mmCIF file of C-alpha atoms in Angstrom:
data_model
loop_
_atom_site.group_PDB
_atom_site.id
_atom_site.type_symbol
_atom_site.label_atom_id
_atom_site.label_comp_id
_atom_site.label_asym_id
_atom_site.label_seq_id
_atom_site.Cartn_x
_atom_site.Cartn_y
_atom_site.Cartn_z
ATOM 1 C CA MET A 14 0.000 0.000 0.000
ATOM 2 C CA ASP A 15 1.454 3.399 -0.967
ATOM 3 C CA ALA A 16 1.393 6.314 1.462
ATOM 4 C CA LEU A 17 -1.476 8.152 -0.215
ATOM 5 C CA ALA A 18 -3.600 5.023 -0.451
ATOM 6 C CA GLY A 19 -3.024 4.391 3.234
ATOM 7 C CA LEU A 20 -4.156 7.900 4.034
ATOM 8 C CA LEU A 21 -7.191 8.014 1.758
ATOM 9 C CA GLU A 22 -8.660 4.623 2.619
ATOM 10 C CA GLY A 23 -10.156 6.254 5.701
ATOM 11 C CA PRO A 24 -13.388 7.933 4.500
ATOM 12 C CA ARG A 25 -16.301 5.490 4.845
ATOM 13 C CA ALA A 26 -19.614 7.288 5.133
ATOM 14 C CA ARG A 27 -22.493 5.619 6.943
ATOM 15 C CA GLY A 28 -25.777 7.436 6.437
ATOM 16 C CA ALA A 29 -24.008 10.693 5.632
ATOM 17 C CA PHE A 30 -25.948 13.956 5.606
ATOM 18 C CA MET A 31 -26.220 15.018 1.957
ATOM 19 C CA ILE A 32 -28.284 17.870 0.532
ATOM 20 C CA ARG A 33 -28.610 20.179 -2.429
ATOM 21 C CA ALA A 34 -28.750 23.753 -1.084
ATOM 22 C CA CYS A 35 -30.505 26.330 -3.286
ATOM 23 C CA PHE A 36 -30.488 30.040 -2.451
ATOM 24 C CA ASP A 37 -31.042 33.504 -3.813
ATOM 25 C CA PRO A 38 -29.157 36.327 -2.085
ATOM 26 C CA PRO A 39 -29.110 37.458 0.576
ATOM 27 C CA TRP A 40 -28.547 34.160 2.365
ATOM 28 C CA SER A 41 -26.351 32.897 5.174
ATOM 29 C CA VAL A 42 -26.151 29.621 7.103
ATOM 30 C CA ARG A 43 -24.190 29.163 10.305
ATOM 31 C CA VAL A 44 -22.711 25.621 10.691
ATOM 32 C CA GLU A 45 -22.094 24.379 14.231
ATOM 33 C CA ASP A 46 -22.590 20.653 13.692
ATOM 34 C CA ARG A 47 -19.097 19.645 14.930
ATOM 35 C CA ALA A 48 -18.909 17.164 12.052
ATOM 36 C CA PRO A 49 -15.423 15.770 11.376
ATOM 37 C CA LEU A 50 -15.513 16.503 7.643
ATOM 38 C CA THR A 51 -17.797 18.370 5.233
ATOM 39 C CA VAL A 52 -17.414 18.816 1.491
ATOM 40 C CA MET A 53 -19.100 21.649 -0.431
ATOM 41 C CA LEU A 54 -19.268 21.625 -4.237
ATOM 42 C CA VAL A 55 -20.647 24.747 -5.934
ATOM 43 C CA VAL A 56 -22.721 23.867 -8.984
ATOM 44 C CA ARG A 57 -24.169 27.301 -9.771
ATOM 45 C CA GLY A 58 -23.447 30.828 -8.617
ATOM 46 C CA ASP A 59 -20.956 31.522 -5.858
ATOM 47 C CA ALA A 60 -20.656 31.349 -2.082
ATOM 48 C CA TRP A 61 -18.365 32.462 0.723
ATOM 49 C CA VAL A 62 -17.060 30.126 3.422
ATOM 50 C CA VAL A 63 -16.156 32.150 6.506
ATOM 51 C CA PRO A 64 -14.378 30.268 9.336
ATOM 52 C CA ASP A 65 -14.438 31.722 12.831
ATOM 53 C CA SER A 66 -10.647 31.778 12.630
ATOM 54 C CA GLY A 67 -8.653 31.867 9.416
ATOM 55 C CA GLU A 68 -9.149 33.385 6.004
ATOM 56 C CA LYS A 69 -12.562 33.506 4.351
ATOM 57 C CA VAL A 70 -12.778 31.858 0.931
ATOM 58 C CA ARG A 71 -14.945 32.662 -2.071
ATOM 59 C CA LEU A 72 -16.183 29.700 -4.088
ATOM 60 C CA ARG A 73 -17.428 29.949 -7.652
ATOM 61 C CA ALA A 74 -19.182 27.415 -9.874
ATOM 62 C CA GLY A 75 -17.058 24.271 -10.095
ATOM 63 C CA ASP A 76 -15.046 25.069 -6.958
ATOM 64 C CA LEU A 77 -14.939 22.715 -3.999
ATOM 65 C CA ALA A 78 -14.156 23.202 -0.311
ATOM 66 C CA VAL A 79 -13.483 20.670 2.426
ATOM 67 C CA ALA A 80 -14.001 21.815 6.016
ATOM 68 C CA ARG A 81 -12.436 19.827 8.839
ATOM 69 C CA GLY A 82 -14.368 19.929 12.092
ATOM 70 C CA PRO A 83 -15.209 20.530 14.781
ATOM 71 C CA ASP A 84 -14.725 24.303 14.450
ATOM 72 C CA PRO A 85 -17.803 26.271 13.269
ATOM 73 C CA TYR A 86 -18.041 28.345 10.105
ATOM 74 C CA THR A 87 -20.567 30.295 8.055
ATOM 75 C CA CYS A 88 -21.606 29.876 4.414
ATOM 76 C CA ALA A 89 -23.168 32.917 2.773
ATOM 77 C CA ASP A 90 -23.640 34.952 -0.364
ATOM 78 C CA ASP A 91 -21.529 37.661 1.277
ATOM 79 C CA PRO A 92 -19.339 37.628 4.423
ATOM 80 C CA GLY A 93 -21.440 40.461 5.838
ATOM 81 C CA THR A 94 -24.826 38.717 5.559
ATOM 82 C CA ALA A 95 -26.254 37.772 8.951
ATOM 83 C CA PRO A 96 -27.056 34.045 9.427
ATOM 84 C CA GLN A 97 -30.651 33.063 8.720
ATOM 85 C CA ALA A 98 -30.322 29.423 9.782
ATOM 86 C CA LEU A 99 -28.194 27.340 12.125
ATOM 87 C CA VAL A 100 -27.025 23.759 11.410
ATOM 88 C CA LEU A 101 -26.545 21.717 14.588
ATOM 89 C CA PRO A 102 -25.108 18.248 15.323
ATOM 90 C CA GLY A 103 -26.907 15.409 13.575
ATOM 91 C CA GLY A 104 -28.133 17.655 10.749
ATOM 92 C CA GLU A 105 -30.709 19.413 12.941
ATOM 93 C CA CYS A 106 -31.562 22.952 11.838
ATOM 94 C CA SER A 107 -32.943 25.983 13.649
ATOM 95 C CA TYR A 108 -33.293 29.724 13.356
ATOM 96 C CA PRO A 109 -30.426 31.713 14.912
ATOM 97 C CA ASP A 110 -32.600 32.435 17.965
ATOM 98 C CA GLY A 111 -32.996 28.707 18.615
ATOM 99 C CA ARG A 112 -36.495 28.155 17.232
ATOM 100 C CA PRO A 113 -36.699 24.939 15.156
ATOM 101 C CA LEU A 114 -37.066 25.398 11.410
ATOM 102 C CA ASN A 115 -39.587 22.544 11.321
ATOM 103 C CA GLY A 116 -39.001 21.861 7.640
ATOM 104 C CA SER A 117 -39.764 25.421 6.522
ATOM 105 C CA MET A 118 -36.743 25.403 4.202
ATOM 106 C CA ASP A 119 -37.319 21.927 2.742
ATOM 107 C CA LEU A 120 -37.719 22.034 -1.035
ATOM 108 C CA GLY A 121 -38.018 18.324 -1.851
ATOM 109 C CA VAL A 122 -35.881 15.197 -1.654
ATOM 110 C CA ARG A 123 -32.544 16.188 -0.067
ATOM 111 C CA THR A 124 -33.090 19.746 -1.260
ATOM 112 C CA TRP A 125 -33.010 22.707 1.100
ATOM 113 C CA GLY A 126 -33.032 26.490 0.865
ATOM 114 C CA ASP A 127 -35.354 29.298 -0.206
ATOM 115 C CA THR A 128 -36.047 28.563 -3.893
ATOM 116 C CA LEU A 129 -35.535 25.650 -6.262
ATOM 117 C CA ASP A 130 -34.286 27.901 -9.064
ATOM 118 C CA GLY A 131 -31.916 29.812 -6.792
ATOM 119 C CA GLY A 132 -28.944 31.630 -8.246
ATOM 120 C CA THR A 133 -26.636 29.570 -6.022
ATOM 121 C CA VAL A 134 -26.695 25.771 -5.822
ATOM 122 C CA VAL A 135 -24.265 23.907 -3.566
ATOM 123 C CA LEU A 136 -24.004 20.139 -3.094
ATOM 124 C CA ILE A 137 -23.070 19.384 0.512
ATOM 125 C CA GLY A 138 -21.943 16.096 2.016
ATOM 126 C CA THR A 139 -21.173 15.703 5.711
ATOM 127 C CA TYR A 140 -19.600 12.856 7.621
ATOM 128 C CA LEU A 141 -21.593 13.058 10.837
ATOM 129 C CA TRP A 142 -19.529 10.832 13.126
ATOM 130 C CA PRO A 143 -15.780 10.793 13.949
ATOM 131 C CA GLY A 144 -15.521 7.064 13.198
ATOM 132 C CA GLU A 145 -16.316 7.662 9.514
ATOM 133 C CA VAL A 146 -12.992 9.403 8.814
ATOM 134 C CA SER A 147 -9.656 8.140 10.127
ATOM 135 C CA GLY A 148 -7.741 10.290 12.556
ATOM 136 C CA ARG A 149 -4.658 9.970 10.342
ATOM 137 C CA LEU A 150 -6.481 11.698 7.519
ATOM 138 C CA LEU A 151 -8.005 14.438 9.668
ATOM 139 C CA ASP A 152 -4.611 15.203 11.201
ATOM 140 C CA ALA A 153 -3.173 15.660 7.713
ATOM 141 C CA LEU A 154 -5.748 18.266 6.642
ATOM 142 C CA PRO A 155 -5.953 22.008 7.271
ATOM 143 C CA PRO A 156 -9.182 23.404 8.773
ATOM 144 C CA LEU A 157 -10.334 24.509 5.310
ATOM 145 C CA LEU A 158 -8.964 23.525 1.913
ATOM 146 C CA THR A 159 -10.237 24.501 -1.524
ATOM 147 C CA LEU A 160 -9.891 23.355 -5.117
ATOM 148 C CA THR A 161 -10.833 25.778 -7.876
ATOM 149 C CA SER A 162 -12.309 24.803 -11.213
ATOM 150 C CA ASP A 163 -9.307 26.172 -13.101
ATOM 151 C CA THR A 164 -6.997 23.668 -11.376
ATOM 152 C CA TRP A 165 -9.330 20.680 -10.902
ATOM 153 C CA ASP A 166 -12.320 19.360 -12.815
ATOM 154 C CA CYS A 167 -14.664 17.415 -10.531
ATOM 155 C CA PRO A 168 -15.457 14.091 -12.242
ATOM 156 C CA LEU A 169 -18.616 13.441 -10.208
ATOM 157 C CA THR A 170 -20.649 16.663 -10.448
ATOM 158 C CA HIS A 171 -23.272 15.494 -12.925
ATOM 159 C CA LEU A 172 -23.710 12.104 -11.252
ATOM 160 C CA LEU A 173 -24.100 13.724 -7.830
ATOM 161 C CA MET A 174 -26.661 16.191 -9.173
ATOM 162 C CA GLU A 175 -28.752 13.292 -10.471
ATOM 163 C CA GLU A 176 -28.387 10.961 -7.499
ATOM 164 C CA ILE A 177 -28.744 13.400 -4.609
ATOM 165 C CA VAL A 178 -32.422 14.067 -5.388
ATOM 166 C CA ARG A 179 -33.422 10.481 -6.120
ATOM 167 C CA ASP A 180 -35.680 8.606 -3.730
ATOM 168 C CA GLU A 181 -34.893 4.981 -4.550
ATOM 169 C CA PRO A 182 -34.339 1.869 -2.410
ATOM 170 C CA GLY A 183 -30.778 1.816 -1.107
ATOM 171 C CA GLN A 184 -30.189 5.408 -2.163
ATOM 172 C CA GLU A 185 -28.394 6.314 1.064
ATOM 173 C CA VAL A 186 -25.761 3.669 0.369
ATOM 174 C CA VAL A 187 -25.279 4.994 -3.163
ATOM 175 C CA LEU A 188 -24.800 8.521 -1.846
ATOM 176 C CA ASP A 189 -22.411 7.355 0.879
ATOM 177 C CA ARG A 190 -20.135 5.758 -1.686
ATOM 178 C CA LEU A 191 -20.354 8.763 -4.011
ATOM 179 C CA LEU A 192 -19.381 11.035 -1.134
ATOM 180 C CA ASP A 193 -16.397 8.808 -0.349
ATOM 181 C CA LEU A 194 -15.327 8.934 -4.007
ATOM 182 C CA LEU A 195 -15.735 12.708 -4.142
ATOM 183 C CA VAL A 196 -13.624 13.256 -1.039
ATOM 184 C CA ILE A 197 -10.914 10.843 -2.162
ATOM 185 C CA ALA A 198 -10.732 12.423 -5.641
ATOM 186 C CA ALA A 199 -10.569 15.919 -4.158
ATOM 187 C CA LEU A 200 -7.937 15.093 -1.567
ATOM 188 C CA ARG A 201 -5.809 13.208 -4.064
ATOM 189 C CA ALA A 202 -5.801 16.334 -6.239
ATOM 190 C CA TRP A 203 -5.059 18.548 -3.238
ATOM 191 C CA PHE A 204 -2.182 16.407 -1.960
ATOM 192 C CA SER A 205 -0.561 16.550 -5.404
ATOM 193 C CA ARG A 206 -0.259 20.352 -5.231
ATOM 194 C CA PRO A 207 3.117 21.723 -4.104
ATOM 195 C CA GLU A 208 1.483 24.217 -1.741
ATOM 196 C CA ALA A 209 -0.515 21.520 0.069
ATOM 197 C CA GLU A 210 0.314 21.366 3.762
ATOM 198 C CA THR A 211 0.988 17.642 3.752
ATOM 199 C CA PRO A 212 2.220 15.888 6.906
ATOM 200 C CA ALA A 213 5.965 15.599 7.426
ATOM 201 C CA TRP A 214 6.001 11.821 6.980
ATOM 202 C CA TYR A 215 4.226 12.176 3.635
ATOM 203 C CA ARG A 216 6.858 14.609 2.358
ATOM 204 C CA ALA A 217 9.616 12.365 3.713
ATOM 205 C CA MET A 218 8.470 9.553 1.415
ATOM 206 C CA ALA A 219 10.465 11.254 -1.352
ATOM 207 C CA ASP A 220 13.732 10.822 0.555
ATOM 208 C CA PRO A 221 15.659 7.726 -0.649
ATOM 209 C CA VAL A 222 16.630 6.691 2.883
ATOM 210 C CA VAL A 223 13.730 7.742 5.094
ATOM 211 C CA GLY A 224 11.186 6.931 2.397
ATOM 212 C CA ARG A 225 12.492 3.370 2.283
ATOM 213 C CA ALA A 226 12.137 3.013 6.050
ATOM 214 C CA LEU A 227 8.637 4.480 6.006
ATOM 215 C CA ARG A 228 7.486 2.100 3.289
ATOM 216 C CA LEU A 229 8.885 -0.870 5.218
ATOM 217 C CA ILE A 230 6.937 0.172 8.313
ATOM 218 C CA GLN A 231 3.722 0.892 6.433
ATOM 219 C CA ASP A 232 3.820 -2.257 4.315
ATOM 220 C CA ASP A 233 4.610 -4.647 7.177
ATOM 221 C CA PRO A 234 3.709 -3.093 10.540
ATOM 222 C CA ALA A 235 3.603 -6.496 12.268
ATOM 223 C CA HIS A 236 7.306 -7.136 11.621
ATOM 224 C CA PRO A 237 9.481 -6.741 14.768
ATOM 225 C CA TRP A 238 11.265 -3.702 13.403
ATOM 226 C CA THR A 239 14.218 -2.089 15.139
ATOM 227 C CA VAL A 240 16.131 1.014 14.145
ATOM 228 C CA ALA A 241 19.073 -1.199 13.282
ATOM 229 C CA GLY A 242 16.919 -3.447 11.114
ATOM 230 C CA LEU A 243 15.372 -0.535 9.255
ATOM 231 C CA ALA A 244 18.794 1.059 8.770
ATOM 232 C CA ALA A 245 20.188 -2.151 7.299
ATOM 233 C CA LYS A 246 17.313 -2.345 4.815
ATOM 234 C CA ALA A 247 17.813 1.330 3.907
ATOM 235 C CA GLY A 248 21.550 0.866 3.443
ATOM 236 C CA VAL A 249 22.748 3.328 6.101
ATOM 237 C CA SER A 250 23.997 3.216 9.662
ATOM 238 C CA ARG A 251 21.656 3.145 12.632
ATOM 239 C CA ALA A 252 22.758 6.612 13.716
ATOM 240 C CA ALA A 253 22.364 8.038 10.210
ATOM 241 C CA LEU A 254 18.800 6.722 9.873
ATOM 242 C CA ALA A 255 17.781 7.919 13.338
ATOM 243 C CA ARG A 256 19.158 11.406 12.673
ATOM 244 C CA ARG A 257 17.676 11.796 9.189
ATOM 245 C CA PHE A 258 14.332 10.259 10.179
ATOM 246 C CA GLY A 259 13.996 12.688 13.072
ATOM 247 C CA GLU A 260 14.891 15.661 10.868
ATOM 248 C CA LEU A 261 12.367 14.844 8.131
ATOM 249 C CA VAL A 262 9.517 13.161 10.014
ATOM 250 C CA GLY A 263 9.781 15.011 13.299
ATOM 251 C CA GLU A 264 9.889 11.937 15.534
ATOM 252 C CA PRO A 265 12.072 8.826 15.990
ATOM 253 C CA PRO A 266 11.469 5.733 13.830
ATOM 254 C CA MET A 267 10.109 3.636 16.722
ATOM 255 C CA SER A 268 7.736 6.404 17.768
ATOM 256 C CA TYR A 269 6.399 6.597 14.226
ATOM 257 C CA LEU A 270 6.051 2.799 14.133
ATOM 258 C CA THR A 271 3.998 2.845 17.320
ATOM 259 C CA GLY A 272 1.732 5.586 15.979
ATOM 260 C CA TRP A 273 1.228 3.732 12.699
ATOM 261 C CA ARG A 274 0.384 0.468 14.441
ATOM 262 C CA LEU A 275 -2.121 2.136 16.751
ATOM 263 C CA ALA A 276 -3.735 4.060 13.886
ATOM 264 C CA LEU A 277 -4.233 0.795 12.000
ATOM 265 C CA ALA A 278 -5.654 -0.792 15.139
ATOM 266 C CA ALA A 279 -8.056 2.134 15.601
ATOM 267 C CA ASP A 280 -9.316 1.743 12.035
ATOM 268 C CA ALA A 281 -9.690 -2.031 12.447
ATOM 269 C CA LEU A 282 -11.675 -1.581 15.654
ATOM 270 C CA ARG A 283 -13.998 0.776 13.811
ATOM 271 C CA ASP A 284 -14.367 -1.163 10.560
ATOM 272 C CA THR A 285 -14.264 -4.845 11.557
ATOM 273 C CA ASP A 286 -15.614 -7.238 14.160
ATOM 274 C CA ASP A 287 -12.209 -8.871 14.609
ATOM 275 C CA THR A 288 -11.177 -9.719 18.136
ATOM 276 C CA LEU A 289 -8.693 -7.494 19.912
ATOM 277 C CA GLU A 290 -6.244 -10.392 19.944
ATOM 278 C CA ALA A 291 -6.447 -10.773 16.154
ATOM 279 C CA ILE A 292 -6.008 -7.051 15.610
ATOM 280 C CA ALA A 293 -3.061 -6.976 17.998
ATOM 281 C CA ARG A 294 -1.257 -9.724 16.087
ATOM 282 C CA ARG A 295 -1.991 -8.068 12.754
ATOM 283 C CA VAL A 296 -0.513 -4.705 13.720
ATOM 284 C CA GLY A 297 2.537 -5.994 15.577
ATOM 285 C CA TYR A 298 1.586 -6.445 19.236
ATOM 286 C CA GLY A 299 2.208 -9.697 21.037
ATOM 287 C CA SER A 300 -1.111 -9.766 22.839
ATOM 288 C CA ALA A 301 -4.406 -7.965 23.274
ATOM 289 C CA PHE A 302 -3.174 -6.810 26.679
ATOM 290 C CA ALA A 303 -0.107 -5.124 25.174
ATOM 291 C CA LEU A 304 -2.174 -3.409 22.484
ATOM 292 C CA SER A 305 -4.784 -2.290 25.007
ATOM 293 C CA GLY A 306 -2.186 -0.632 27.247
ATOM 294 C CA ALA A 307 -0.493 1.208 24.365
ATOM 295 C CA PHE A 308 -3.820 2.214 22.856
ATOM 296 C CA LYS A 309 -5.123 3.767 26.061
ATOM 297 C CA ARG A 310 -1.885 5.701 26.632
ATOM 298 C CA VAL A 311 -2.140 7.333 23.203
ATOM 299 C CA TYR A 312 -5.905 7.622 22.598
ATOM 300 C CA GLY A 313 -7.033 8.108 26.179
ATOM 301 C CA VAL A 314 -9.681 5.358 25.943
ATOM 302 C CA SER A 315 -9.562 1.589 25.833
ATOM 303 C CA PRO A 316 -9.912 -0.247 22.498
ATOM 304 C CA GLN A 317 -13.362 -1.411 23.610
ATOM 305 C CA GLU A 318 -14.468 2.165 24.309
ATOM 306 C CA HIS A 319 -13.104 3.300 20.941
ATOM 307 C CA ARG A 320 -15.030 0.546 19.172
ATOM 308 C CA ALA A 321 -18.229 1.397 21.034
ATOM 309 C CA ARG A 322 -17.945 5.065 20.085
ATOM 310 C CA GLY A 323 -17.460 4.159 16.443
ATOM 311 C CA ALA A 324 -20.535 1.956 16.513
#
């Protein structure tokens, strides 16, 4: 598995919140849903995304933005427009004063706003629960990233426009997979840009020495790696690997190995019904007890608690 594939295998929507938002100006929606990840694709018109901290971004037709939670933000026709609606956890909506909207902005199947033929149309997909997106991926993303239509052509726009308003059996599953594909395609394009703020280990993959060690760890995390063993495979001394690895990745090789093993275990706890013992063996721990102790030190909860939260 290459580094990017390992990073992007994380998004797996389960009953994601997906809508087509249609508005005429002035409009403004305050988002406080604490969702781990939200993607916004502008189909018609333009929109501003205004984080509480950080630079506001203007999106035009064909542009896409990905917002990493849980920080709130506002979407509007203009940064100065006061919010007219509030999006809360679980996709609940209310007026800014707290009164429930009670469906007053519903325009049909997964369609929301003030008019069906609005000058602005945005397709929005939200992963509602932390377990749907791996922590490794979220840690690698900035709070808000954008792709403009002049640098990236979304391959799924027309299909999403057709599917998001369908009311067919199994439609939620179809939309979940389309959202996963959209996010993966967008992030793959974003990671390929030189200005992308990729994690240090991802950049270090280009180094002939450290990249070799990283690939060995990622491809076979269950192997009983040591710094000396990795150095021998990379063709350098133990001291040389330790020094260069620390400079490029920002942590020692064994610390990175531990983090990688635990991240894989966290994903397996979320995505499979495998026993803790089986997961421990697969990621390089000698027993479920050893994995459980390391997991709780890093994640602050036991593997069982992590699995229960994901469920």
